[in-house]
PDB file of C-alpha atoms and ligand atoms in Angstrom:
ATOM      1  CA  MET A  25     -51.890  70.786  34.339  1.00 81.00           C
ATOM      2  CA  PRO A  26     -49.615  73.583  35.610  1.00 91.00           C
ATOM      3  CA  ASP A  27     -50.969  75.853  38.289  1.00 95.00           C
ATOM      4  CA  TYR A  28     -51.411  78.870  35.981  1.00 96.00           C
ATOM      5  CA  VAL A  29     -51.329  82.200  37.805  1.00 97.00           C
ATOM      6  CA  PHE A  30     -53.940  83.497  35.344  1.00 97.00           C
ATOM      7  CA  PRO A  31     -55.952  81.729  32.638  1.00 95.00           C
ATOM      8  CA  PRO A  32     -53.756  80.991  29.577  1.00 94.00           C
ATOM      9  CA  PRO A  33     -54.839  82.777  26.392  1.00 93.00           C
ATOM     10  CA  SER A  34     -57.142  80.907  24.063  1.00 92.00           C
ATOM     11  CA  LEU A  35     -55.667  79.827  20.718  1.00 94.00           C
ATOM     12  CA  THR A  36     -56.242  82.027  17.698  1.00 95.00           C
ATOM     13  CA  CYS A  37     -57.977  79.915  15.041  1.00 97.00           C
ATOM     14  CA  LEU A  38     -58.999  80.297  11.402  1.00 97.00           C
ATOM     15  CA  PRO A  39     -62.210  78.717  10.152  1.00 97.00           C
ATOM     16  CA  VAL A  40     -61.599  75.950   7.611  1.00 98.00           C
ATOM     17  CA  ALA A  41     -63.905  75.628   4.581  1.00 97.00           C
ATOM     18  CA  GLY A  42     -65.789  72.376   5.018  1.00 96.00           C
ATOM     19  CA  GLY A  43     -65.462  72.480   8.806  1.00 97.00           C
ATOM     20  CA  GLY A  44     -62.855  72.580  11.523  1.00 97.00           C
ATOM     21  CA  ALA A  45     -60.546  75.197  12.963  1.00 98.00           C
ATOM     22  CA  PHE A  46     -56.888  75.854  12.073  1.00 98.00           C
ATOM     23  CA  PRO A  47     -54.979  76.863  15.227  1.00 98.00           C
ATOM     24  CA  VAL A  48     -52.512  79.650  14.397  1.00 98.00           C
ATOM     25  CA  ARG A  49     -48.962  79.234  15.682  1.00 98.00           C
ATOM     26  CA  ARG A  50     -46.922  82.072  14.127  1.00 98.00           C
ATOM     27  CA  ILE A  51     -47.302  84.590  11.318  1.00 98.00           C
ATOM     28  CA  PHE A  52     -44.493  85.126   8.817  1.00 98.00           C
ATOM     29  CA  CYS A  53     -44.727  87.729   6.051  1.00 98.00           C
ATOM     30  CA  VAL A  54     -42.659  88.134   2.890  1.00 97.00           C
ATOM     31  CA  GLY A  55     -41.622  91.670   2.019  1.00 93.00           C
ATOM     32  CA  GLN A  56     -41.886  93.067  -1.522  1.00 89.00           C
ATOM     33  CA  ASN A  57     -42.647  89.856  -3.412  1.00 94.00           C
ATOM     34  CA  TYR A  58     -44.145  91.549  -6.486  1.00 92.00           C
ATOM     35  CA  SER A  59     -41.662  93.695  -8.443  1.00 86.00           C
ATOM     36  CA  ASP A  60     -44.215  96.439  -9.215  1.00 86.00           C
ATOM     37  CA  HIS A  61     -44.826  96.867  -5.456  1.00 84.00           C
ATOM     38  CA  ALA A  62     -41.063  96.846  -4.718  1.00 82.00           C
ATOM     39  CA  ARG A  63     -40.768  99.640  -7.304  1.00 86.00           C
ATOM     40  CA  GLU A  64     -43.560 101.722  -5.718  1.00 87.00           C
ATOM     41  CA  MET A  65     -41.793 101.376  -2.332  1.00 86.00           C
ATOM     42  CA  GLY A  66     -38.597 102.737  -3.883  1.00 86.00           C
ATOM     43  CA  SER A  67     -36.727  99.418  -3.674  1.00 85.00           C
ATOM     44  CA  ASP A  68     -34.709  97.442  -6.194  1.00 80.00           C
ATOM     45  CA  PRO A  69     -37.276  95.367  -8.122  1.00 76.00           C
ATOM     46  CA  THR A  70     -34.735  92.787  -9.357  1.00 78.00           C
ATOM     47  CA  ARG A  71     -34.784  89.331  -7.801  1.00 80.00           C
ATOM     48  CA  GLN A  72     -33.132  89.772  -4.400  1.00 85.00           C
ATOM     49  CA  PRO A  73     -33.304  86.964  -1.819  1.00 90.00           C
ATOM     50  CA  PRO A  74     -36.668  87.152   0.003  1.00 94.00           C
ATOM     51  CA  PHE A  75     -36.820  88.839   3.402  1.00 95.00           C
ATOM     52  CA  PHE A  76     -39.264  88.131   6.182  1.00 97.00           C
ATOM     53  CA  PHE A  77     -40.947  89.865   9.093  1.00 98.00           C
ATOM     54  CA  THR A  78     -43.466  88.586  11.625  1.00 98.00           C
ATOM     55  CA  LYS A  79     -46.694  89.437  13.379  1.00 98.00           C
ATOM     56  CA  PRO A  80     -47.854  87.878  16.662  1.00 98.00           C
ATOM     57  CA  ALA A  81     -50.325  84.990  16.244  1.00 97.00           C
ATOM     58  CA  ASP A  82     -52.990  86.908  18.128  1.00 96.00           C
ATOM     59  CA  ALA A  83     -52.820  89.741  15.564  1.00 98.00           C
ATOM     60  CA  VAL A  84     -55.120  87.513  13.477  1.00 98.00           C
ATOM     61  CA  THR A  85     -58.642  88.811  13.065  1.00 97.00           C
ATOM     62  CA  CYS A  86     -61.267  86.983  10.979  1.00 96.00           C
ATOM     63  CA  GLY A  87     -64.300  89.100  11.808  1.00 95.00           C
ATOM     64  CA  PRO A  88     -66.237  91.618   9.738  1.00 97.00           C
ATOM     65  CA  LYS A  89     -64.894  94.621  11.729  1.00 98.00           C
ATOM     66  CA  VAL A  90     -61.276  95.636  12.192  1.00 98.00           C
ATOM     67  CA  PRO A  91     -60.552  98.540  14.523  1.00 98.00           C
ATOM     68  CA  TYR A  92     -58.588 101.536  13.240  1.00 98.00           C
ATOM     69  CA  PRO A  93     -55.334 101.164  15.200  1.00 98.00           C
ATOM     70  CA  PRO A  94     -53.850 103.813  17.474  1.00 98.00           C
ATOM     71  CA  MET A  95     -50.536 105.650  16.918  1.00 98.00           C
ATOM     72  CA  THR A  96     -50.897 106.122  13.166  1.00 98.00           C
ATOM     73  CA  GLU A  97     -52.242 108.561  10.624  1.00 98.00           C
ATOM     74  CA  ARG A  98     -51.519 106.283   7.686  1.00 98.00           C
ATOM     75  CA  LEU A  99     -53.038 102.796   7.870  1.00 98.00           C
ATOM     76  CA  ASP A 100     -52.387 100.951   4.583  1.00 98.00           C
ATOM     77  CA  TYR A 101     -53.985  97.844   3.084  1.00 98.00           C
ATOM     78  CA  GLU A 102     -51.888  95.085   1.473  1.00 98.00           C
ATOM     79  CA  GLY A 103     -53.961  92.309  -0.110  1.00 98.00           C
ATOM     80  CA  GLU A 104     -52.139  88.964  -0.051  1.00 98.00           C
ATOM     81  CA  LEU A 105     -52.424  85.227  -0.639  1.00 98.00           C
ATOM     82  CA  VAL A 106     -51.888  83.500   2.714  1.00 98.00           C
ATOM     83  CA  VAL A 107     -50.517  79.973   3.141  1.00 98.00           C
ATOM     84  CA  GLY A 108     -51.315  77.765   6.156  1.00 98.00           C
ATOM     85  CA  ILE A 109     -48.622  75.233   7.058  1.00 99.00           C
ATOM     86  CA  GLY A 110     -49.785  71.746   8.074  1.00 98.00           C
ATOM     87  CA  GLU A 111     -46.514  69.806   8.591  1.00 98.00           C
ATOM     88  CA  ALA A 112     -43.301  70.589  10.450  1.00 98.00           C
ATOM     89  CA  GLY A 113     -40.057  70.915   8.540  1.00 98.00           C
ATOM     90  CA  ALA A 114     -36.701  72.660   8.214  1.00 98.00           C
ATOM     91  CA  ASP A 115     -34.423  73.027   5.171  1.00 98.00           C
ATOM     92  CA  ILE A 116     -37.323  72.110   2.913  1.00 98.00           C
ATOM     93  CA  ALA A 117     -36.540  71.630  -0.785  1.00 98.00           C
ATOM     94  CA  VAL A 118     -38.499  73.671  -3.346  1.00 98.00           C
ATOM     95  CA  GLU A 119     -39.572  70.408  -5.021  1.00 98.00           C
ATOM     96  CA  THR A 120     -41.234  69.014  -1.876  1.00 98.00           C
ATOM     97  CA  ALA A 121     -42.433  72.288  -0.311  1.00 98.00           C
ATOM     98  CA  ARG A 122     -46.084  71.842  -1.256  1.00 98.00           C
ATOM     99  CA  ARG A 123     -46.327  68.761   0.971  1.00 98.00           C
ATOM    100  CA  TYR A 124     -46.028  71.050   4.008  1.00 98.00           C
ATOM    101  CA  ILE A 125     -49.001  73.204   3.019  1.00 98.00           C
ATOM    102  CA  PHE A 126     -52.359  72.614   4.665  1.00 98.00           C
ATOM    103  CA  GLY A 127     -54.218  75.234   2.661  1.00 98.00           C
ATOM    104  CA  TYR A 128     -54.706  78.760   1.415  1.00 98.00           C
ATOM    105  CA  THR A 129     -56.692  81.875   2.194  1.00 98.00           C
ATOM    106  CA  VAL A 130     -56.533  85.595   1.511  1.00 98.00           C
ATOM    107  CA  GLY A 131     -55.599  88.285   3.952  1.00 98.00           C
ATOM    108  CA  CYS A 132     -54.769  91.909   4.457  1.00 98.00           C
ATOM    109  CA  ASP A 133     -51.364  92.773   5.919  1.00 98.00           C
ATOM    110  CA  LEU A 134     -52.453  95.984   7.645  1.00 98.00           C
ATOM    111  CA  THR A 135     -49.547  98.385   7.990  1.00 98.00           C
ATOM    112  CA  ARG A 136     -48.952 101.613   9.910  1.00 98.00           C
ATOM    113  CA  ARG A 137     -47.046 103.043   6.951  1.00 98.00           C
ATOM    114  CA  ASP A 138     -45.983 106.235   8.717  1.00 98.00           C
ATOM    115  CA  LEU A 139     -44.328 104.225  11.510  1.00 98.00           C
ATOM    116  CA  GLN A 140     -42.721 101.924   8.936  1.00 98.00           C
ATOM    117  CA  ALA A 141     -41.294 104.892   7.017  1.00 97.00           C
ATOM    118  CA  ASP A 142     -39.872 106.349  10.258  1.00 98.00           C
ATOM    119  CA  ALA A 143     -38.375 102.968  11.210  1.00 97.00           C
ATOM    120  CA  LYS A 144     -36.795 102.519   7.775  1.00 96.00           C
ATOM    121  CA  LYS A 145     -35.270 105.999   7.929  1.00 97.00           C
ATOM    122  CA  ALA A 146     -33.853 105.379  11.392  1.00 97.00           C
ATOM    123  CA  GLY A 147     -32.704 101.806  10.623  1.00 97.00           C
ATOM    124  CA  ARG A 148     -34.995 100.532  13.368  1.00 97.00           C
ATOM    125  CA  PRO A 149     -37.242  97.418  13.515  1.00 96.00           C
ATOM    126  CA  TRP A 150     -40.628  97.429  11.765  1.00 95.00           C
ATOM    127  CA  ASP A 151     -42.462  95.549  14.516  1.00 97.00           C
ATOM    128  CA  MET A 152     -44.755  98.353  15.675  1.00 98.00           C
ATOM    129  CA  ALA A 153     -45.572  99.188  12.043  1.00 98.00           C
ATOM    130  CA  LYS A 154     -46.581  95.615  11.185  1.00 98.00           C
ATOM    131  CA  GLY A 155     -47.287  93.561  14.309  1.00 98.00           C
ATOM    132  CA  PHE A 156     -50.016  95.504  16.088  1.00 98.00           C
ATOM    133  CA  ASP A 157     -53.368  94.198  17.376  1.00 98.00           C
ATOM    134  CA  CYS A 158     -55.739  93.059  14.588  1.00 98.00           C
ATOM    135  CA  SER A 159     -53.068  93.738  11.921  1.00 98.00           C
ATOM    136  CA  ALA A 160     -53.584  90.377  10.174  1.00 98.00           C
ATOM    137  CA  ALA A 161     -57.098  90.257   8.705  1.00 98.00           C
ATOM    138  CA  VAL A 162     -57.615  86.785   7.227  1.00 98.00           C
ATOM    139  CA  GLY A 163     -60.418  84.782   5.698  1.00 97.00           C
ATOM    140  CA  VAL A 164     -61.570  81.164   5.569  1.00 98.00           C
ATOM    141  CA  LEU A 165     -58.772  78.646   4.997  1.00 98.00           C
ATOM    142  CA  HIS A 166     -59.286  76.248   2.081  1.00 98.00           C
ATOM    143  CA  PRO A 167     -57.504  72.878   2.286  1.00 98.00           C
ATOM    144  CA  ALA A 168     -55.103  72.219  -0.602  1.00 98.00           C
ATOM    145  CA  THR A 169     -56.733  68.771  -0.841  1.00 97.00           C
ATOM    146  CA  GLU A 170     -59.854  70.632  -2.027  1.00 97.00           C
ATOM    147  CA  ILE A 171     -58.525  73.510  -4.145  1.00 97.00           C
ATOM    148  CA  GLY A 172     -55.012  72.397  -5.134  1.00 98.00           C
ATOM    149  CA  HIS A 173     -52.158  74.929  -5.124  1.00 98.00           C
ATOM    150  CA  PRO A 174     -53.091  78.271  -6.720  1.00 97.00           C
ATOM    151  CA  ASP A 175     -50.028  79.661  -8.527  1.00 95.00           C
ATOM    152  CA  LYS A 176     -51.747  81.872 -11.092  1.00 96.00           C
ATOM    153  CA  GLY A 177     -54.936  83.889 -11.356  1.00 96.00           C
ATOM    154  CA  SER A 178     -55.825  87.378 -10.254  1.00 96.00           C
ATOM    155  CA  ILE A 179     -55.334  88.826  -6.792  1.00 97.00           C
ATOM    156  CA  ARG A 180     -57.371  91.988  -6.197  1.00 98.00           C
ATOM    157  CA  LEU A 181     -58.162  94.360  -3.367  1.00 98.00           C
ATOM    158  CA  LEU A 182     -61.198  96.641  -3.402  1.00 98.00           C
ATOM    159  CA  VAL A 183     -61.953  99.571  -1.098  1.00 98.00           C
ATOM    160  CA  ASN A 184     -65.629 100.619  -1.036  1.00 98.00           C
ATOM    161  CA  GLY A 185     -66.125  98.588  -4.224  1.00 98.00           C
ATOM    162  CA  GLU A 186     -63.338 100.366  -6.124  1.00 98.00           C
ATOM    163  CA  GLU A 187     -60.425  98.260  -7.352  1.00 98.00           C
ATOM    164  CA  LYS A 188     -57.211  99.506  -5.731  1.00 98.00           C
ATOM    165  CA  GLN A 189     -54.854  96.566  -6.267  1.00 97.00           C
ATOM    166  CA  LYS A 190     -54.740  94.085  -9.114  1.00 96.00           C
ATOM    167  CA  GLY A 191     -52.028  91.567  -9.792  1.00 96.00           C
ATOM    168  CA  ASP A 192     -51.592  87.942 -10.706  1.00 96.00           C
ATOM    169  CA  LEU A 193     -50.225  85.220  -8.431  1.00 96.00           C
ATOM    170  CA  SER A 194     -47.850  84.268 -11.265  1.00 95.00           C
ATOM    171  CA  GLN A 195     -46.132  87.679 -10.812  1.00 95.00           C
ATOM    172  CA  MET A 196     -44.668  86.727  -7.427  1.00 96.00           C
ATOM    173  CA  THR A 197     -40.907  87.232  -7.408  1.00 94.00           C
ATOM    174  CA  TRP A 198     -40.594  84.141  -5.198  1.00 96.00           C
ATOM    175  CA  SER A 199     -43.207  81.384  -5.651  1.00 97.00           C
ATOM    176  CA  VAL A 200     -44.890  79.807  -2.637  1.00 98.00           C
ATOM    177  CA  PRO A 201     -42.622  76.697  -2.748  1.00 98.00           C
ATOM    178  CA  GLU A 202     -39.557  78.971  -3.014  1.00 97.00           C
ATOM    179  CA  ILE A 203     -40.779  81.073  -0.058  1.00 98.00           C
ATOM    180  CA  ILE A 204     -41.210  77.929   2.069  1.00 98.00           C
ATOM    181  CA  ALA A 205     -37.755  76.680   1.070  1.00 98.00           C
ATOM    182  CA  HIS A 206     -36.119  79.996   2.040  1.00 97.00           C
ATOM    183  CA  LEU A 207     -38.086  80.550   5.249  1.00 98.00           C
ATOM    184  CA  SER A 208     -37.477  76.977   6.454  1.00 98.00           C
ATOM    185  CA  ARG A 209     -33.724  77.643   6.400  1.00 98.00           C
ATOM    186  CA  TYR A 210     -34.210  80.381   8.999  1.00 98.00           C
ATOM    187  CA  VAL A 211     -36.829  78.681  11.199  1.00 98.00           C
ATOM    188  CA  ARG A 212     -38.290  75.206  11.555  1.00 98.00           C
ATOM    189  CA  LEU A 213     -41.797  75.580  10.187  1.00 98.00           C
ATOM    190  CA  ALA A 214     -44.589  74.010  12.205  1.00 98.00           C
ATOM    191  CA  PRO A 215     -48.273  73.212  11.792  1.00 98.00           C
ATOM    192  CA  GLY A 216     -50.307  76.365  12.358  1.00 98.00           C
ATOM    193  CA  ASP A 217     -47.776  78.760  10.855  1.00 98.00           C
ATOM    194  CA  LEU A 218     -49.242  81.293   8.412  1.00 98.00           C
ATOM    195  CA  ILE A 219     -47.234  82.891   5.620  1.00 98.00           C
ATOM    196  CA  PHE A 220     -48.361  86.154   4.021  1.00 98.00           C
ATOM    197  CA  THR A 221     -46.861  85.959   0.535  1.00 98.00           C
ATOM    198  CA  GLY A 222     -46.582  89.648  -0.373  1.00 97.00           C
ATOM    199  CA  THR A 223     -48.752  92.240  -2.084  1.00 97.00           C
ATOM    200  CA  PRO A 224     -49.002  93.567  -5.641  1.00 96.00           C
ATOM    201  CA  ALA A 225     -48.737  97.285  -6.460  1.00 94.00           C
ATOM    202  CA  GLY A 226     -51.367  99.820  -5.510  1.00 95.00           C
ATOM    203  CA  VAL A 227     -51.079  99.922  -1.714  1.00 96.00           C
ATOM    204  CA  GLY A 228     -52.794 102.900  -0.148  1.00 97.00           C
ATOM    205  CA  PRO A 229     -54.524 104.305   2.917  1.00 98.00           C
ATOM    206  CA  LEU A 230     -57.695 103.288   4.746  1.00 98.00           C
ATOM    207  CA  ALA A 231     -60.071 105.404   6.806  1.00 98.00           C
ATOM    208  CA  ALA A 232     -62.650 104.455   9.418  1.00 98.00           C
ATOM    209  CA  GLY A 233     -65.764 103.115   7.705  1.00 98.00           C
ATOM    210  CA  ASP A 234     -63.933 101.799   4.608  1.00 98.00           C
ATOM    211  CA  ARG A 235     -65.095  98.408   3.297  1.00 98.00           C
ATOM    212  CA  VAL A 236     -62.191  96.200   2.194  1.00 98.00           C
ATOM    213  CA  GLU A 237     -62.412  93.076   0.017  1.00 98.00           C
ATOM    214  CA  VAL A 238     -59.474  90.825  -0.853  1.00 98.00           C
ATOM    215  CA  ILE A 239     -60.187  88.500  -3.763  1.00 98.00           C
ATOM    216  CA  VAL A 240     -58.231  85.530  -5.101  1.00 97.00           C
ATOM    217  CA  GLU A 241     -60.099  83.248  -7.499  1.00 91.00           C
ATOM    218  CA  ALA A 242     -59.520  79.908  -5.786  1.00 90.00           C
ATOM    219  CA  VAL A 243     -60.615  80.927  -2.274  1.00 96.00           C
ATOM    220  CA  THR A 244     -63.493  82.736  -0.561  1.00 94.00           C
ATOM    221  CA  ALA A 245     -63.091  86.520  -0.706  1.00 96.00           C
ATOM    222  CA  HIS A 246     -62.358  88.146   2.647  1.00 98.00           C
ATOM    223  CA  LYS A 247     -64.399  91.248   3.477  1.00 98.00           C
ATOM    224  CA  PHE A 248     -64.173  93.544   6.444  1.00 98.00           C
ATOM    225  CA  THR A 249     -64.905  97.104   7.487  1.00 98.00           C
ATOM    226  CA  ILE A 250     -62.510  99.418   9.305  1.00 98.00           C
ATOM    227  CA  GLY A 251     -64.468 100.240  12.437  1.00 89.00           C
TER     228      GLY A 251
HETATM  229 MN1  LIG B  60     -47.231  92.628   3.096  1.00 93.25          MN
END
């Protein structure tokens, strides 16, 4: 073992339904993958090639409390289906992409929307708008061997019990296999990678004390409170 000058960080893990822990390697996110959300963000809703951004692995938070982050006055929710990769691969074909999937969960791509708007205006990177501490709230991962590959069915996000987002997984501009095929041309995917697959319309702000629920039929709902 190397003579570490301080203790190395512990791995970020997701609980797996049925037991076990999924060690998180990287977090990739797809931008504007539902046309109604692209429209609400003022973008071209026609089928453009997908684009990606990232969050650090240790931005993952699975707990019931998520802190309100600093440096923002506009924290937005984005409810999303999240894919966990279980096999390494590059230049993956759409037809074989599902083989690389370990499982699925739901998550919230928390966004400092005011910083993102400033970055967009200035042509600057989004990192501080998207990749802050505890910005990736995610639930229990369900193995695809148990639940199959959800490609339709509702995706909903509730704040304090009120439905704020409602879409259907079949409305994704780019399907999960297509996302994996595209992303794996840019990077070699590896076990532990998470992919946030985009959010339907209805994004909006959160305040301290808000209770958030992200619900996709095939997987356990993820609930947390902004603390
Ligand atoms: Mn998102």
